[in-house]
């Protein structure tokens, strides 16, 4: 079974530039999560989707971050414009349904904003 | 707001020794998860604990949950170098997982 796929794996941009991350969850998984992980810390949830619906986006900085999950499968997370403090690893995870099912994480996108 | 605290944050131990990592959380929850993360890699699920008194074991790792004390432990038995990694606990916070800061474990020969 293929795991969660993310691209790109690495991205270096200058501040104020836009950036987008893509996630393909495990086939059949209805719930998709985007997390941000700062160096030396645990992941922090940005947004949770159940199928196409964003059911928890309370931690998403809506002034510059946006996300979508068209057709309830792939998802894209966008930052526009990026700031220096956005440098982090962005992780996508999926699960068959929500908790208590465990989540399966992708390899992440490592973003560096210069 | 649910807070999850792990200790220690850094742990260096010798091969063959035993040790316990602790995960405390601040509000009621019956569901707790342990993950492992190798450097530069993503998170791998280790254990899912879904009730008070739950105990699960896999190889040299054993996890337990005491919901009344709001405490989970991850016990390492006879550590080996391959266990070197960062271990995270995460608590169900109303349908979302809230992670601790992680315990960075180094096992030395």
Short mmCIF file of C-alpha atoms in Angstrom, two decimals:
data_model
loop_
_atom_site.label_atom_id
_atom_site.label_comp_id
_atom_site.label_asym_id
_atom_site.label_seq_id
_atom_site.Cartn_x
_atom_site.Cartn_y
_atom_site.Cartn_z
CA UNK A 1 0.00 0.00 0.00
CA UNK A 2 1.41 3.37 -1.02
CA UNK A 3 1.89 5.85 1.76
CA UNK A 4 1.09 9.54 1.93
CA UNK A 5 2.87 11.38 -0.87
CA UNK A 6 4.01 14.96 -0.59
CA UNK A 7 5.78 17.29 -2.96
CA UNK A 8 8.05 19.05 -3.20
CA UNK A 9 10.31 17.60 -0.53
CA UNK A 10 12.34 20.77 -0.22
CA UNK A 11 11.63 24.38 -1.12
CA UNK A 12 13.73 27.49 -0.74
CA UNK A 13 12.09 30.83 -1.46
CA UNK A 14 12.60 34.48 -0.65
CA UNK A 15 10.26 36.21 1.73
CA UNK A 16 7.12 37.67 0.23
CA UNK A 17 7.08 34.97 -2.46
CA UNK A 18 4.19 32.50 -2.71
CA UNK A 19 4.65 28.77 -2.18
CA UNK A 20 2.41 25.74 -2.48
CA UNK A 21 2.61 22.22 -1.11
CA UNK A 22 0.78 19.21 -2.46
CA UNK A 23 -0.41 16.08 -0.67
CA UNK A 24 -1.86 12.81 -1.93
CA UNK A 25 -3.26 10.77 0.96
CA UNK A 26 -3.47 7.01 1.28
CA UNK A 27 -6.17 5.67 -1.02
CA UNK A 28 -9.54 5.52 0.71
CA UNK A 29 -8.58 7.77 3.60
CA UNK A 30 -11.31 10.31 4.16
CA UNK A 31 -9.57 12.47 6.73
CA UNK A 32 -6.58 14.61 5.82
CA UNK A 33 -4.46 16.81 8.04
CA UNK A 34 -1.86 19.50 7.49
CA UNK A 35 0.66 20.08 10.27
CA UNK A 36 3.58 22.45 10.70
CA UNK A 37 6.62 21.23 12.61
CA UNK A 38 9.19 23.74 13.78
CA UNK A 39 12.69 22.59 14.55
CA UNK A 40 12.88 20.68 17.80
CA UNK A 41 9.12 20.72 18.37
CA UNK A 42 6.15 18.48 17.85
CA UNK A 43 3.78 18.92 14.91
CA UNK A 44 1.04 21.54 15.25
CA UNK A 45 -2.23 21.09 13.42
CA UNK A 46 -3.07 23.69 10.79
CA UNK A 47 -6.21 22.23 9.25
CA UNK A 48 -8.24 19.01 9.21
CA UNK A 49 -10.42 17.88 6.33
CA UNK A 50 -13.14 15.27 6.36
CA UNK A 51 -13.68 14.52 2.70
CA UNK A 52 -13.90 17.94 1.03
CA UNK A 53 -14.93 19.82 4.16
CA UNK A 54 -12.49 21.71 6.36
CA UNK A 55 -13.82 20.77 9.79
CA UNK A 56 -11.09 22.42 11.86
CA UNK A 57 -9.06 25.32 10.51
CA UNK A 58 -8.86 27.28 13.73
CA UNK A 59 -5.04 27.17 13.77
CA UNK A 60 -4.59 28.18 10.14
CA UNK A 61 -3.28 31.77 9.78
CA UNK A 62 -5.91 32.82 7.33
CA UNK A 63 -4.32 36.10 6.35
CA UNK A 64 -1.61 34.30 4.40
CA UNK A 65 -2.39 30.57 4.44
CA UNK A 66 -5.03 28.81 2.40
CA UNK A 67 -5.84 25.19 1.73
CA UNK A 68 -8.12 23.19 -0.46
CA UNK A 69 -9.06 19.59 -0.96
CA UNK A 70 -10.90 19.21 -4.21
CA UNK A 71 -12.90 16.03 -4.75
CA UNK A 72 -11.95 14.85 -1.29
CA UNK A 73 -8.61 13.36 -2.34
CA UNK A 74 -5.52 15.48 -3.00
CA UNK A 75 -4.90 18.65 -1.06
CA UNK A 76 -2.89 21.80 -1.55
CA UNK A 77 -1.61 24.16 1.13
CA UNK A 78 -0.55 27.63 0.03
CA UNK A 79 1.30 30.46 1.69
CA UNK A 80 1.15 33.91 0.16
CA UNK A 81 3.22 35.87 0.93
CA UNK A 82 5.74 33.79 2.86
CA UNK A 83 7.49 35.24 5.88
CA UNK A 84 10.78 34.27 7.52
CA UNK A 85 8.89 32.66 10.41
CA UNK A 86 7.18 30.24 8.03
CA UNK A 87 10.37 28.22 7.71
CA UNK A 88 9.42 24.77 8.98
CA UNK A 89 8.52 21.28 7.86
CA UNK A 90 4.96 20.97 6.57
CA UNK A 91 3.53 17.52 7.15
CA UNK A 92 0.48 15.97 5.61
CA UNK A 93 -1.24 13.04 7.30
CA UNK A 94 -4.29 10.95 6.54
CA UNK A 95 -6.50 8.44 8.28
CA UNK A 96 -9.40 6.25 7.25
CA UNK A 97 -11.70 8.29 9.43
CA UNK A 98 -10.87 10.74 12.20
CA UNK A 99 -9.65 9.86 15.68
CA UNK A 100 -9.28 7.37 17.28
CA UNK A 101 -7.83 5.97 14.07
CA UNK A 102 -4.11 6.59 13.97
CA UNK A 103 -2.77 9.01 11.40
CA UNK A 104 -0.24 8.13 8.72
CA UNK A 105 2.24 10.86 7.95
CA UNK A 106 3.90 11.79 4.70
CA UNK A 107 7.61 12.62 4.42
CA UNK A 108 6.96 16.37 4.70
CA UNK A 109 8.05 19.45 2.79
CA UNK A 110 10.97 21.31 4.29
CA UNK A 111 10.49 25.04 3.64
CA UNK A 112 13.22 27.61 4.03
CA UNK A 113 12.28 31.26 3.64
CA UNK A 114 15.22 33.61 3.09
CA UNK B 1 -6.28 24.59 26.21
CA UNK B 2 -4.87 21.08 26.39
CA UNK B 3 -1.16 21.02 27.18
CA UNK B 4 1.04 17.97 26.65
CA UNK B 5 4.35 17.75 28.44
CA UNK B 6 7.02 15.16 27.89
CA UNK B 7 10.03 14.48 30.01
CA UNK B 8 12.81 14.18 29.69
CA UNK B 9 13.28 16.19 26.50
CA UNK B 10 16.72 14.69 25.96
CA UNK B 11 17.82 11.24 27.03
CA UNK B 12 21.18 9.60 26.54
CA UNK B 13 21.42 6.02 27.65
CA UNK B 14 23.71 3.06 27.24
CA UNK B 15 22.80 -0.06 25.38
CA UNK B 16 21.25 -2.67 27.59
CA UNK B 17 19.78 -0.21 30.07
CA UNK B 18 16.13 0.43 30.86
CA UNK B 19 14.41 3.79 31.00
CA UNK B 20 10.97 5.42 30.97
CA UNK B 21 9.69 8.45 29.08
CA UNK B 22 6.75 10.29 30.63
CA UNK B 23 3.88 12.10 28.96
CA UNK B 24 1.58 14.27 31.07
CA UNK B 25 -1.45 16.11 29.78
CA UNK B 26 -3.60 18.77 31.33
CA UNK B 27 -7.24 17.91 30.55
CA UNK B 28 -9.32 14.78 30.35
CA UNK B 29 -8.71 12.51 27.38
CA UNK B 30 -9.04 8.77 26.90
CA UNK B 31 -6.91 8.52 23.79
CA UNK B 32 -3.17 8.79 23.52
CA UNK B 33 -0.75 8.05 20.72
CA UNK B 34 2.99 7.45 20.55
CA UNK B 35 5.04 8.19 17.45
CA UNK B 36 8.67 7.79 16.51
CA UNK B 37 10.59 10.19 14.26
CA UNK B 38 14.05 9.53 12.87
CA UNK B 39 16.17 12.55 11.88
CA UNK B 40 14.92 14.10 8.66
CA UNK B 41 12.11 11.56 8.42
CA UNK B 42 8.41 11.63 9.04
CA UNK B 43 6.48 10.26 12.00
CA UNK B 44 5.82 6.56 12.41
CA UNK B 45 2.94 5.33 14.56
CA UNK B 46 4.04 3.14 17.46
CA UNK B 47 1.06 2.73 19.79
CA UNK B 48 -2.57 3.76 20.09
CA UNK B 49 -3.92 3.69 23.66
CA UNK B 50 -7.68 4.05 23.86
CA UNK B 51 -8.70 3.39 27.44
CA UNK B 52 -7.61 3.72 31.02
CA UNK B 53 -5.15 0.99 31.94
CA UNK B 54 -4.31 0.19 28.33
CA UNK B 55 -0.90 -1.40 27.89
CA UNK B 56 0.74 -2.24 24.59
CA UNK B 57 4.10 -3.75 23.83
CA UNK B 58 6.17 -4.03 20.68
CA UNK B 59 9.67 -5.42 20.96
CA UNK B 60 11.64 -3.44 23.53
CA UNK B 61 8.98 -0.74 23.88
CA UNK B 62 5.97 -0.81 26.16
CA UNK B 63 3.40 1.97 26.48
CA UNK B 64 0.74 2.43 29.13
CA UNK B 65 -2.04 4.90 29.86
CA UNK B 66 -3.47 6.11 33.16
CA UNK B 67 -6.30 8.49 32.28
CA UNK B 68 -7.03 9.33 35.90
CA UNK B 69 -3.48 10.55 36.43
CA UNK B 70 -3.42 11.99 32.88
CA UNK B 71 -0.16 10.15 32.35
CA UNK B 72 1.28 7.84 29.77
CA UNK B 73 4.64 6.13 29.94
CA UNK B 74 6.87 4.66 27.26
CA UNK B 75 9.21 2.11 28.79
CA UNK B 76 12.36 1.03 27.03
CA UNK B 77 13.82 -2.34 27.95
CA UNK B 78 17.45 -3.26 27.22
CA UNK B 79 17.97 -0.39 24.81
CA UNK B 80 19.73 -0.92 21.50
CA UNK B 81 21.25 1.65 19.14
CA UNK B 82 18.39 1.25 16.64
CA UNK B 83 16.02 2.83 19.14
CA UNK B 84 17.80 6.18 18.82
CA UNK B 85 15.12 8.62 17.58
CA UNK B 86 12.72 11.27 18.82
CA UNK B 87 9.58 9.96 20.48
CA UNK B 88 6.39 11.99 20.57
CA UNK B 89 3.21 11.47 22.50
CA UNK B 90 -0.02 13.01 21.24
CA UNK B 91 -3.36 13.38 22.98
CA UNK B 92 -6.83 13.49 21.45
CA UNK B 93 -8.03 17.06 21.88
CA UNK B 94 -11.62 17.00 20.74
CA UNK B 95 -10.88 15.15 17.52
CA UNK B 96 -7.46 16.59 16.83
CA UNK B 97 -4.11 15.37 18.11
CA UNK B 98 -2.03 17.68 20.24
CA UNK B 99 1.63 16.71 20.38
CA UNK B 100 4.22 16.98 23.07
CA UNK B 101 7.61 18.52 22.32
CA UNK B 102 9.25 15.12 21.92
CA UNK B 103 11.96 13.18 23.72
CA UNK B 104 15.21 12.87 21.80
CA UNK B 105 16.70 9.51 22.69
CA UNK B 106 20.30 8.58 21.99
CA UNK B 107 21.44 5.04 22.76
CA UNK B 108 25.20 4.68 23.04
CA UNK B 109 27.24 1.49 22.83
#
